[in-house]
Short mmCIF file of N, CA, C and O in Angstrom, two decimals:
data_model
loop_
_atom_site.label_atom_id
_atom_site.label_comp_id
_atom_site.label_asym_id
_atom_site.label_seq_id
_atom_site.Cartn_x
_atom_site.Cartn_y
_atom_site.Cartn_z
N UNK A 1 -18.72 -11.57 -8.08
CA UNK A 1 -19.74 -12.60 -8.07
C UNK A 1 -20.82 -12.17 -7.09
O UNK A 1 -20.54 -11.79 -5.98
N UNK A 2 -22.07 -12.22 -7.48
CA UNK A 2 -23.17 -11.86 -6.60
C UNK A 2 -23.41 -12.95 -5.57
O UNK A 2 -23.03 -14.10 -5.75
N UNK A 3 -24.10 -12.60 -4.49
CA UNK A 3 -24.39 -13.56 -3.43
C UNK A 3 -25.12 -14.78 -3.97
O UNK A 3 -24.80 -15.92 -3.66
N UNK A 4 -26.12 -14.55 -4.81
CA UNK A 4 -26.89 -15.65 -5.40
C UNK A 4 -25.98 -16.54 -6.23
O UNK A 4 -26.05 -17.76 -6.17
N UNK A 5 -25.06 -15.94 -6.98
CA UNK A 5 -24.13 -16.71 -7.81
C UNK A 5 -23.21 -17.58 -6.96
O UNK A 5 -22.88 -18.69 -7.33
N UNK A 6 -22.80 -17.07 -5.80
CA UNK A 6 -21.95 -17.85 -4.91
C UNK A 6 -22.71 -19.06 -4.41
O UNK A 6 -22.19 -20.17 -4.39
N UNK A 7 -23.97 -18.87 -4.02
CA UNK A 7 -24.77 -19.98 -3.53
C UNK A 7 -24.97 -21.04 -4.61
O UNK A 7 -24.86 -22.24 -4.34
N UNK A 8 -25.25 -20.61 -5.82
CA UNK A 8 -25.44 -21.55 -6.93
C UNK A 8 -24.14 -22.30 -7.20
O UNK A 8 -24.14 -23.51 -7.35
N UNK A 9 -23.00 -21.60 -7.22
CA UNK A 9 -21.71 -22.22 -7.46
C UNK A 9 -21.43 -23.26 -6.38
O UNK A 9 -21.00 -24.38 -6.67
N UNK A 10 -21.66 -22.91 -5.12
CA UNK A 10 -21.38 -23.84 -4.02
C UNK A 10 -22.24 -25.08 -4.11
O UNK A 10 -21.79 -26.19 -3.88
N UNK A 11 -23.52 -24.92 -4.45
CA UNK A 11 -24.40 -26.09 -4.59
C UNK A 11 -23.93 -26.97 -5.74
O UNK A 11 -23.86 -28.18 -5.62
N UNK A 12 -23.59 -26.34 -6.87
CA UNK A 12 -23.17 -27.09 -8.05
C UNK A 12 -21.87 -27.85 -7.78
O UNK A 12 -21.68 -28.98 -8.22
N UNK A 13 -20.96 -27.26 -7.04
CA UNK A 13 -19.66 -27.87 -6.76
C UNK A 13 -19.70 -28.82 -5.56
O UNK A 13 -18.70 -29.43 -5.23
N UNK A 14 -20.84 -28.91 -4.90
CA UNK A 14 -20.97 -29.81 -3.76
C UNK A 14 -20.38 -29.24 -2.48
O UNK A 14 -20.16 -29.97 -1.52
N UNK A 15 -20.14 -27.93 -2.45
CA UNK A 15 -19.55 -27.31 -1.27
C UNK A 15 -20.59 -26.64 -0.39
O UNK A 15 -20.25 -26.05 0.61
N UNK A 16 -21.83 -26.68 -0.76
CA UNK A 16 -22.87 -25.96 -0.05
C UNK A 16 -23.40 -26.85 1.06
O UNK A 16 -23.97 -27.89 0.81
N UNK A 17 -23.20 -26.46 2.32
CA UNK A 17 -23.58 -27.27 3.47
C UNK A 17 -24.98 -26.95 3.97
O UNK A 17 -25.69 -27.82 4.42
N UNK A 18 -25.35 -25.69 3.93
CA UNK A 18 -26.60 -25.26 4.56
C UNK A 18 -27.40 -24.43 3.57
O UNK A 18 -27.00 -23.34 3.21
N UNK A 19 -28.54 -24.95 3.13
CA UNK A 19 -29.36 -24.22 2.17
C UNK A 19 -29.97 -22.96 2.76
O UNK A 19 -30.45 -22.11 2.04
N UNK A 20 -29.96 -22.82 4.09
CA UNK A 20 -30.54 -21.65 4.74
C UNK A 20 -29.49 -20.56 5.02
O UNK A 20 -29.80 -19.56 5.64
N UNK A 21 -28.25 -20.80 4.61
CA UNK A 21 -27.20 -19.84 4.87
C UNK A 21 -27.47 -18.55 4.11
O UNK A 21 -27.77 -18.56 2.92
N UNK A 22 -27.38 -17.44 4.80
CA UNK A 22 -27.60 -16.13 4.18
C UNK A 22 -26.25 -15.45 4.04
O UNK A 22 -25.50 -15.32 5.01
N UNK A 23 -25.95 -15.05 2.82
CA UNK A 23 -24.69 -14.36 2.55
C UNK A 23 -24.94 -12.86 2.54
O UNK A 23 -25.84 -12.39 1.84
N UNK A 24 -24.14 -12.11 3.29
CA UNK A 24 -24.33 -10.65 3.27
C UNK A 24 -23.91 -10.10 1.91
O UNK A 24 -23.07 -10.67 1.23
N UNK A 25 -24.52 -9.00 1.55
CA UNK A 25 -24.16 -8.34 0.30
C UNK A 25 -22.70 -7.88 0.39
O UNK A 25 -22.24 -7.46 1.44
N UNK A 26 -22.00 -7.97 -0.70
CA UNK A 26 -20.61 -7.55 -0.75
C UNK A 26 -20.55 -6.04 -0.62
O UNK A 26 -21.33 -5.32 -1.23
N UNK A 27 -19.61 -5.57 0.18
CA UNK A 27 -19.38 -4.13 0.29
C UNK A 27 -17.95 -3.89 0.70
O UNK A 27 -17.32 -4.73 1.33
N UNK A 28 -17.45 -2.76 0.33
CA UNK A 28 -16.07 -2.39 0.65
C UNK A 28 -15.95 -2.11 2.14
O UNK A 28 -16.87 -1.55 2.74
N UNK A 29 -14.82 -2.46 2.74
CA UNK A 29 -14.63 -2.12 4.16
C UNK A 29 -14.48 -0.62 4.33
O UNK A 29 -14.00 0.07 3.43
N UNK A 30 -14.89 -0.14 5.47
CA UNK A 30 -14.71 1.28 5.77
C UNK A 30 -13.25 1.54 6.09
O UNK A 30 -12.66 0.87 6.94
N UNK A 31 -12.66 2.47 5.39
CA UNK A 31 -11.27 2.84 5.61
C UNK A 31 -11.26 4.20 6.28
O UNK A 31 -11.83 5.15 5.74
N UNK A 32 -10.63 4.30 7.44
CA UNK A 32 -10.61 5.60 8.12
C UNK A 32 -9.92 6.65 7.26
O UNK A 32 -8.98 6.36 6.54
N UNK A 33 -10.40 7.86 7.35
CA UNK A 33 -9.78 8.97 6.62
C UNK A 33 -8.41 9.26 7.18
O UNK A 33 -8.17 9.15 8.38
N UNK A 34 -7.51 9.62 6.30
CA UNK A 34 -6.15 9.99 6.72
C UNK A 34 -6.21 11.33 7.46
O UNK A 34 -6.80 12.29 6.97
N UNK A 35 -5.60 11.36 8.61
CA UNK A 35 -5.47 12.59 9.38
C UNK A 35 -4.00 12.72 9.75
O UNK A 35 -3.43 11.81 10.36
N UNK A 36 -3.40 13.82 9.34
CA UNK A 36 -1.99 14.02 9.65
C UNK A 36 -1.82 14.12 11.16
O UNK A 36 -2.57 14.81 11.83
N UNK A 37 -0.85 13.39 11.68
CA UNK A 37 -0.64 13.35 13.13
C UNK A 37 0.08 14.61 13.59
O UNK A 37 1.12 14.97 13.06
N UNK A 38 -0.48 15.22 14.60
CA UNK A 38 0.11 16.43 15.17
C UNK A 38 1.01 16.06 16.33
O UNK A 38 0.72 15.15 17.10
N UNK A 39 2.13 16.72 16.45
CA UNK A 39 3.01 16.54 17.59
C UNK A 39 3.83 15.26 17.58
O UNK A 39 4.42 14.89 18.60
N UNK A 40 3.88 14.57 16.46
CA UNK A 40 4.65 13.34 16.37
C UNK A 40 6.10 13.70 16.05
O UNK A 40 6.36 14.34 15.03
N UNK A 41 7.05 13.28 16.89
CA UNK A 41 8.45 13.63 16.61
C UNK A 41 8.97 12.79 15.44
O UNK A 41 8.37 11.78 15.07
N UNK A 42 10.08 13.21 14.88
CA UNK A 42 10.62 12.58 13.67
C UNK A 42 10.96 11.11 13.88
O UNK A 42 10.71 10.28 13.00
N UNK A 43 11.51 10.75 15.04
CA UNK A 43 11.87 9.35 15.28
C UNK A 43 10.64 8.46 15.37
O UNK A 43 10.63 7.35 14.83
N UNK A 44 9.60 8.94 16.03
CA UNK A 44 8.36 8.18 16.12
C UNK A 44 7.72 8.05 14.73
O UNK A 44 7.23 6.98 14.36
N UNK A 45 7.75 9.12 13.97
CA UNK A 45 7.19 9.08 12.61
C UNK A 45 7.95 8.09 11.73
O UNK A 45 7.35 7.32 11.00
N UNK A 46 9.27 8.10 11.82
CA UNK A 46 10.07 7.14 11.05
C UNK A 46 9.73 5.70 11.43
O UNK A 46 9.60 4.84 10.56
N UNK A 47 9.58 5.44 12.70
CA UNK A 47 9.24 4.08 13.16
C UNK A 47 7.86 3.67 12.63
O UNK A 47 7.68 2.55 12.14
N UNK A 48 6.89 4.58 12.71
CA UNK A 48 5.55 4.27 12.21
C UNK A 48 5.57 4.04 10.70
O UNK A 48 4.98 3.08 10.19
N UNK A 49 6.27 4.89 9.97
CA UNK A 49 6.32 4.76 8.51
C UNK A 49 7.08 3.50 8.09
O UNK A 49 6.72 2.88 7.09
N UNK A 50 8.08 3.12 8.85
CA UNK A 50 8.78 1.86 8.57
C UNK A 50 7.81 0.70 8.70
O UNK A 50 7.74 -0.16 7.81
N UNK A 51 7.04 0.68 9.76
CA UNK A 51 6.06 -0.39 9.97
C UNK A 51 5.01 -0.36 8.86
O UNK A 51 4.69 -1.39 8.26
N UNK A 52 4.46 0.81 8.58
CA UNK A 52 3.42 0.91 7.55
C UNK A 52 3.95 0.54 6.17
O UNK A 52 3.20 0.01 5.35
N UNK A 53 5.20 0.80 5.90
CA UNK A 53 5.79 0.44 4.61
C UNK A 53 5.88 -1.07 4.46
O UNK A 53 5.80 -1.60 3.35
N UNK A 54 6.04 -1.77 5.56
CA UNK A 54 6.17 -3.23 5.54
C UNK A 54 4.82 -3.93 5.50
O UNK A 54 4.72 -5.05 5.02
N UNK A 55 3.81 -3.32 6.03
CA UNK A 55 2.51 -3.97 6.20
C UNK A 55 1.48 -3.41 5.21
O UNK A 55 0.50 -2.80 5.59
N UNK A 56 1.74 -3.61 3.95
CA UNK A 56 0.84 -3.12 2.91
C UNK A 56 -0.22 -4.16 2.61
O UNK A 56 -0.13 -5.31 3.04
N UNK A 57 -1.20 -3.77 1.84
CA UNK A 57 -2.25 -4.71 1.47
C UNK A 57 -1.80 -5.71 0.42
O UNK A 57 -2.41 -6.75 0.25
N UNK A 58 -0.73 -5.42 -0.27
CA UNK A 58 -0.23 -6.35 -1.30
C UNK A 58 1.28 -6.51 -1.16
O UNK A 58 2.00 -5.57 -0.80
N UNK A 59 1.73 -7.70 -1.42
CA UNK A 59 3.14 -8.05 -1.21
C UNK A 59 4.08 -7.17 -2.03
O UNK A 59 5.13 -6.75 -1.55
N UNK A 60 3.72 -6.88 -3.27
CA UNK A 60 4.59 -6.09 -4.14
C UNK A 60 4.93 -4.74 -3.50
O UNK A 60 6.09 -4.34 -3.48
N UNK A 61 3.92 -4.06 -2.98
CA UNK A 61 4.18 -2.77 -2.33
C UNK A 61 4.94 -2.96 -1.03
O UNK A 61 5.79 -2.12 -0.69
N UNK A 62 4.66 -4.01 -0.30
CA UNK A 62 5.41 -4.27 0.92
C UNK A 62 6.90 -4.39 0.64
O UNK A 62 7.73 -3.84 1.36
N UNK A 63 7.24 -5.12 -0.41
CA UNK A 63 8.66 -5.28 -0.78
C UNK A 63 9.27 -3.97 -1.27
O UNK A 63 10.36 -3.59 -0.85
N UNK A 64 8.56 -3.29 -2.15
CA UNK A 64 9.10 -2.04 -2.71
C UNK A 64 9.22 -0.96 -1.65
O UNK A 64 10.25 -0.29 -1.53
N UNK A 65 8.16 -0.77 -0.86
CA UNK A 65 8.16 0.32 0.11
C UNK A 65 9.05 0.03 1.31
O UNK A 65 9.68 0.94 1.85
N UNK A 66 9.14 -1.23 1.74
CA UNK A 66 10.01 -1.53 2.89
C UNK A 66 11.48 -1.34 2.53
O UNK A 66 12.26 -0.83 3.35
N UNK A 67 11.87 -1.72 1.32
CA UNK A 67 13.27 -1.51 0.92
C UNK A 67 13.54 -0.03 0.69
O UNK A 67 14.63 0.46 0.99
N UNK A 68 12.55 0.69 0.18
CA UNK A 68 12.67 2.14 0.01
C UNK A 68 12.81 2.82 1.38
O UNK A 68 13.69 3.66 1.57
N UNK A 69 11.96 2.43 2.32
CA UNK A 69 12.00 3.03 3.66
C UNK A 69 13.35 2.76 4.32
O UNK A 69 13.93 3.65 4.96
N UNK A 70 13.83 1.54 4.19
CA UNK A 70 15.13 1.19 4.78
C UNK A 70 16.25 2.08 4.22
O UNK A 70 17.14 2.51 4.95
N UNK A 71 16.17 2.36 2.94
CA UNK A 71 17.22 3.15 2.27
C UNK A 71 17.12 4.65 2.57
O UNK A 71 18.15 5.31 2.73
N UNK A 72 15.90 5.19 2.65
CA UNK A 72 15.74 6.64 2.67
C UNK A 72 15.18 7.26 3.95
O UNK A 72 15.47 8.44 4.22
N UNK A 73 14.36 6.57 4.72
CA UNK A 73 13.65 7.24 5.83
C UNK A 73 14.58 7.94 6.81
O UNK A 73 14.27 9.02 7.30
N UNK A 74 15.73 7.35 7.11
CA UNK A 74 16.63 7.98 8.08
C UNK A 74 17.30 9.24 7.55
O UNK A 74 17.88 10.00 8.32
N UNK A 75 17.21 9.47 6.24
CA UNK A 75 17.81 10.69 5.66
C UNK A 75 16.76 11.77 5.39
O UNK A 75 17.12 12.90 5.07
N UNK A 76 15.48 11.43 5.52
CA UNK A 76 14.42 12.38 5.20
C UNK A 76 14.30 13.47 6.27
O UNK A 76 14.37 13.20 7.47
N UNK A 77 14.08 14.70 5.79
CA UNK A 77 13.76 15.79 6.71
C UNK A 77 12.25 15.77 6.98
O UNK A 77 11.54 14.90 6.47
N UNK A 78 11.77 16.70 7.78
CA UNK A 78 10.35 16.71 8.17
C UNK A 78 9.41 16.81 6.96
O UNK A 78 8.38 16.13 6.91
N UNK A 79 9.78 17.64 5.99
CA UNK A 79 8.93 17.80 4.80
C UNK A 79 8.84 16.48 4.03
O UNK A 79 7.76 16.07 3.61
N UNK A 80 9.96 15.84 3.82
CA UNK A 80 9.97 14.57 3.08
C UNK A 80 9.23 13.48 3.84
O UNK A 80 8.53 12.67 3.24
N UNK A 81 9.36 13.45 5.17
CA UNK A 81 8.60 12.48 5.97
C UNK A 81 7.10 12.71 5.80
O UNK A 81 6.33 11.76 5.68
N UNK A 82 6.69 13.97 5.80
CA UNK A 82 5.26 14.30 5.61
C UNK A 82 4.78 13.86 4.23
O UNK A 82 3.71 13.27 4.09
N UNK A 83 5.59 14.11 3.19
CA UNK A 83 5.21 13.71 1.83
C UNK A 83 5.10 12.19 1.72
O UNK A 83 4.18 11.66 1.10
N UNK A 84 6.03 11.46 2.33
CA UNK A 84 5.99 10.00 2.29
C UNK A 84 4.78 9.48 3.06
O UNK A 84 4.10 8.54 2.62
N UNK A 85 4.52 10.07 4.21
CA UNK A 85 3.35 9.70 5.01
C UNK A 85 2.07 9.86 4.19
O UNK A 85 1.23 8.96 4.15
N UNK A 86 1.94 10.96 3.51
CA UNK A 86 0.76 11.19 2.67
C UNK A 86 0.71 10.19 1.52
O UNK A 86 -0.36 9.66 1.20
N UNK A 87 1.83 9.91 0.90
CA UNK A 87 1.87 8.99 -0.23
C UNK A 87 1.38 7.60 0.16
O UNK A 87 0.61 6.98 -0.57
N UNK A 88 1.83 7.10 1.29
CA UNK A 88 1.45 5.72 1.62
C UNK A 88 0.14 5.63 2.41
O UNK A 88 -0.39 4.54 2.56
N UNK A 89 -0.40 6.77 2.87
CA UNK A 89 -1.62 6.71 3.67
C UNK A 89 -2.85 7.36 3.04
O UNK A 89 -3.96 7.04 3.44
N UNK A 90 -2.68 8.26 2.10
CA UNK A 90 -3.85 8.89 1.48
C UNK A 90 -4.55 8.00 0.45
O UNK A 90 -5.77 7.85 0.51
N UNK A 91 -3.84 7.41 -0.49
CA UNK A 91 -4.54 6.56 -1.48
C UNK A 91 -5.14 5.34 -0.78
O UNK A 91 -4.48 4.69 0.02
N UNK A 92 -6.39 5.03 -1.11
CA UNK A 92 -7.03 3.87 -0.48
C UNK A 92 -6.77 2.59 -1.25
O UNK A 92 -7.09 1.51 -0.79
N UNK A 93 -6.17 2.69 -2.42
CA UNK A 93 -5.92 1.53 -3.26
C UNK A 93 -4.41 1.35 -3.45
O UNK A 93 -3.75 2.19 -4.05
N UNK A 94 -3.88 0.25 -2.93
CA UNK A 94 -2.44 -0.01 -3.07
C UNK A 94 -1.99 -0.10 -4.52
O UNK A 94 -0.85 0.22 -4.84
N UNK A 95 -2.87 -0.54 -5.39
CA UNK A 95 -2.49 -0.63 -6.80
C UNK A 95 -2.18 0.74 -7.38
O UNK A 95 -1.33 0.87 -8.26
N UNK A 96 -2.87 1.77 -6.90
CA UNK A 96 -2.56 3.12 -7.38
C UNK A 96 -1.11 3.48 -7.10
O UNK A 96 -0.39 3.94 -7.98
N UNK A 97 -0.66 3.25 -5.86
CA UNK A 97 0.73 3.55 -5.50
C UNK A 97 1.68 2.76 -6.41
O UNK A 97 2.64 3.31 -6.94
N UNK A 98 1.39 1.49 -6.59
CA UNK A 98 2.24 0.64 -7.42
C UNK A 98 2.29 1.14 -8.86
O UNK A 98 3.37 1.27 -9.45
N UNK A 99 1.13 1.45 -9.44
CA UNK A 99 1.09 1.91 -10.83
C UNK A 99 1.78 3.26 -11.01
O UNK A 99 2.46 3.49 -12.01
N UNK A 100 1.62 4.18 -10.06
CA UNK A 100 2.29 5.48 -10.17
C UNK A 100 3.80 5.30 -10.07
O UNK A 100 4.54 5.88 -10.85
N UNK A 101 4.23 4.52 -9.09
CA UNK A 101 5.67 4.36 -8.85
C UNK A 101 6.37 3.63 -9.99
O UNK A 101 7.53 3.91 -10.29
N UNK A 102 5.68 2.71 -10.63
CA UNK A 102 6.29 1.96 -11.73
C UNK A 102 6.09 2.64 -13.07
O UNK A 102 6.62 2.18 -14.08
N UNK A 103 5.32 3.72 -13.10
CA UNK A 103 5.11 4.47 -14.33
C UNK A 103 4.04 3.91 -15.24
O UNK A 103 3.89 4.35 -16.37
N UNK A 104 3.27 2.96 -14.75
CA UNK A 104 2.18 2.40 -15.56
C UNK A 104 1.07 3.42 -15.74
O UNK A 104 0.47 3.52 -16.81
N UNK A 105 0.82 4.20 -14.68
CA UNK A 105 -0.16 5.28 -14.73
C UNK A 105 0.54 6.58 -14.33
O UNK A 105 1.48 6.55 -13.54
N UNK A 106 0.05 7.69 -14.87
CA UNK A 106 0.67 8.96 -14.48
C UNK A 106 0.40 9.26 -13.00
O UNK A 106 -0.68 8.97 -12.48
N UNK A 107 1.38 9.85 -12.36
CA UNK A 107 1.24 10.22 -10.96
C UNK A 107 0.38 11.47 -10.85
O UNK A 107 0.66 12.46 -11.53
N UNK A 108 -0.65 11.45 -10.00
CA UNK A 108 -1.46 12.66 -9.81
C UNK A 108 -0.60 13.79 -9.26
O UNK A 108 0.37 13.54 -8.53
N UNK A 109 -0.94 15.02 -9.58
CA UNK A 109 -0.13 16.17 -9.15
C UNK A 109 0.13 16.22 -7.65
O UNK A 109 1.22 16.60 -7.22
N UNK A 110 -0.85 15.82 -6.84
CA UNK A 110 -0.66 15.91 -5.38
C UNK A 110 0.39 14.93 -4.84
O UNK A 110 0.86 15.07 -3.72
N UNK A 111 0.76 13.93 -5.64
CA UNK A 111 1.79 12.97 -5.22
C UNK A 111 3.05 13.05 -6.07
O UNK A 111 3.99 12.30 -5.86
N UNK A 112 3.06 13.95 -7.04
CA UNK A 112 4.22 14.09 -7.93
C UNK A 112 5.20 15.06 -7.29
O UNK A 112 5.11 16.28 -7.47
N UNK A 113 6.11 14.51 -6.50
CA UNK A 113 7.04 15.34 -5.73
C UNK A 113 8.38 14.62 -5.61
O UNK A 113 8.58 13.56 -6.20
N UNK A 114 9.27 15.19 -4.82
CA UNK A 114 10.62 14.65 -4.70
C UNK A 114 10.65 13.24 -4.12
O UNK A 114 11.50 12.42 -4.49
N UNK A 115 9.73 12.93 -3.22
CA UNK A 115 9.70 11.59 -2.62
C UNK A 115 9.25 10.57 -3.67
O UNK A 115 9.83 9.48 -3.77
N UNK A 116 8.25 10.92 -4.46
CA UNK A 116 7.81 10.01 -5.53
C UNK A 116 8.93 9.82 -6.55
O UNK A 116 9.12 8.71 -7.04
N UNK A 117 9.67 10.87 -6.83
CA UNK A 117 10.81 10.73 -7.76
C UNK A 117 11.84 9.75 -7.20
O UNK A 117 12.37 8.92 -7.95
N UNK A 118 12.12 9.85 -5.91
CA UNK A 118 13.05 8.90 -5.29
C UNK A 118 12.51 7.47 -5.35
O UNK A 118 13.25 6.52 -5.60
N UNK A 119 11.20 7.31 -5.10
CA UNK A 119 10.59 5.99 -5.15
C UNK A 119 10.66 5.42 -6.57
O UNK A 119 11.00 4.25 -6.75
N UNK A 120 10.35 6.23 -7.56
CA UNK A 120 10.44 5.76 -8.95
C UNK A 120 11.86 5.34 -9.30
O UNK A 120 12.06 4.31 -9.96
N UNK A 121 12.84 6.10 -8.86
CA UNK A 121 14.23 5.76 -9.11
C UNK A 121 14.60 4.46 -8.38
O UNK A 121 15.29 3.60 -8.93
N UNK A 122 14.12 4.31 -7.15
CA UNK A 122 14.38 3.10 -6.37
C UNK A 122 13.81 1.86 -7.07
O UNK A 122 14.44 0.82 -7.12
N UNK A 123 12.63 2.01 -7.63
CA UNK A 123 11.96 0.89 -8.29
C UNK A 123 12.68 0.48 -9.57
O UNK A 123 12.66 -0.69 -9.95
N UNK A 124 13.34 1.40 -10.21
CA UNK A 124 14.09 1.05 -11.42
C UNK A 124 15.24 0.10 -11.10
O UNK A 124 15.69 -0.63 -11.96
N UNK A 125 15.71 0.13 -9.86
CA UNK A 125 16.71 -0.81 -9.36
C UNK A 125 17.93 -0.91 -10.29
O UNK A 125 18.33 -2.00 -10.72
N UNK A 126 18.52 0.22 -10.56
CA UNK A 126 19.67 0.26 -11.47
C UNK A 126 20.88 -0.51 -10.93
O UNK A 126 21.72 -0.96 -11.70
N UNK A 127 20.96 -0.69 -9.61
CA UNK A 127 22.06 -1.45 -9.01
C UNK A 127 21.79 -2.95 -9.02
O UNK A 127 22.62 -3.73 -8.57
N UNK A 128 20.60 -3.34 -9.50
CA UNK A 128 20.21 -4.75 -9.62
C UNK A 128 20.27 -5.47 -8.27
O UNK A 128 20.75 -6.59 -8.16
N UNK A 129 19.75 -4.82 -7.24
CA UNK A 129 19.71 -5.43 -5.91
C UNK A 129 18.60 -6.47 -5.85
O UNK A 129 17.55 -6.31 -6.47
N UNK A 130 18.84 -7.51 -5.08
CA UNK A 130 17.82 -8.53 -4.86
C UNK A 130 16.83 -8.01 -3.84
O UNK A 130 17.22 -7.61 -2.74
N UNK A 131 15.57 -7.99 -4.19
CA UNK A 131 14.52 -7.48 -3.30
C UNK A 131 13.39 -8.47 -3.20
O UNK A 131 12.26 -8.19 -3.59
N UNK A 132 13.71 -9.65 -2.69
CA UNK A 132 12.68 -10.68 -2.60
C UNK A 132 12.20 -10.89 -1.17
O UNK A 132 11.28 -11.64 -0.94
N UNK A 133 12.88 -10.24 -0.22
CA UNK A 133 12.43 -10.28 1.17
C UNK A 133 12.54 -8.87 1.74
O UNK A 133 13.32 -8.05 1.26
N UNK A 134 11.75 -8.61 2.76
CA UNK A 134 11.81 -7.30 3.40
C UNK A 134 13.06 -7.22 4.28
O UNK A 134 13.50 -8.22 4.83
N UNK A 135 13.63 -6.02 4.39
CA UNK A 135 14.83 -5.88 5.21
C UNK A 135 14.52 -6.10 6.69
O UNK A 135 13.40 -5.92 7.14
N UNK A 136 15.56 -6.49 7.43
CA UNK A 136 15.41 -6.65 8.87
C UNK A 136 15.09 -5.31 9.51
O UNK A 136 15.51 -4.26 9.02
N UNK A 137 14.37 -5.38 10.61
CA UNK A 137 14.07 -4.15 11.36
C UNK A 137 15.24 -3.75 12.23
O UNK A 137 16.04 -4.48 12.63
#
């Protein structure tokens, strides 16, 4: 919806309080570029990735990734931790991660790896586990 359209809608619906209110143009927030952390030990990386898996932009990914992290992060070696870090931090759109992991969209080659395969298998939930809340920390 354009700024002008918002103002017209608010006036029409009786929600417009100030006719002099100026609405800024809509723009995407600046997202910092992903930079791989140097010198981060495996335990610190696991703790950071656990937190990042829980605090996604959308609830669906928070549930899927937090349960995945709980199940796998403690077994990942350095390479797998790096791949998971890239998977959850490089894409700027959470829907991309969700669509790739659920198979709705093909996974780009740079994310098509062993960690994505584990995530896809986790999402299939063959054990029929209840995943309606994030696991305890």
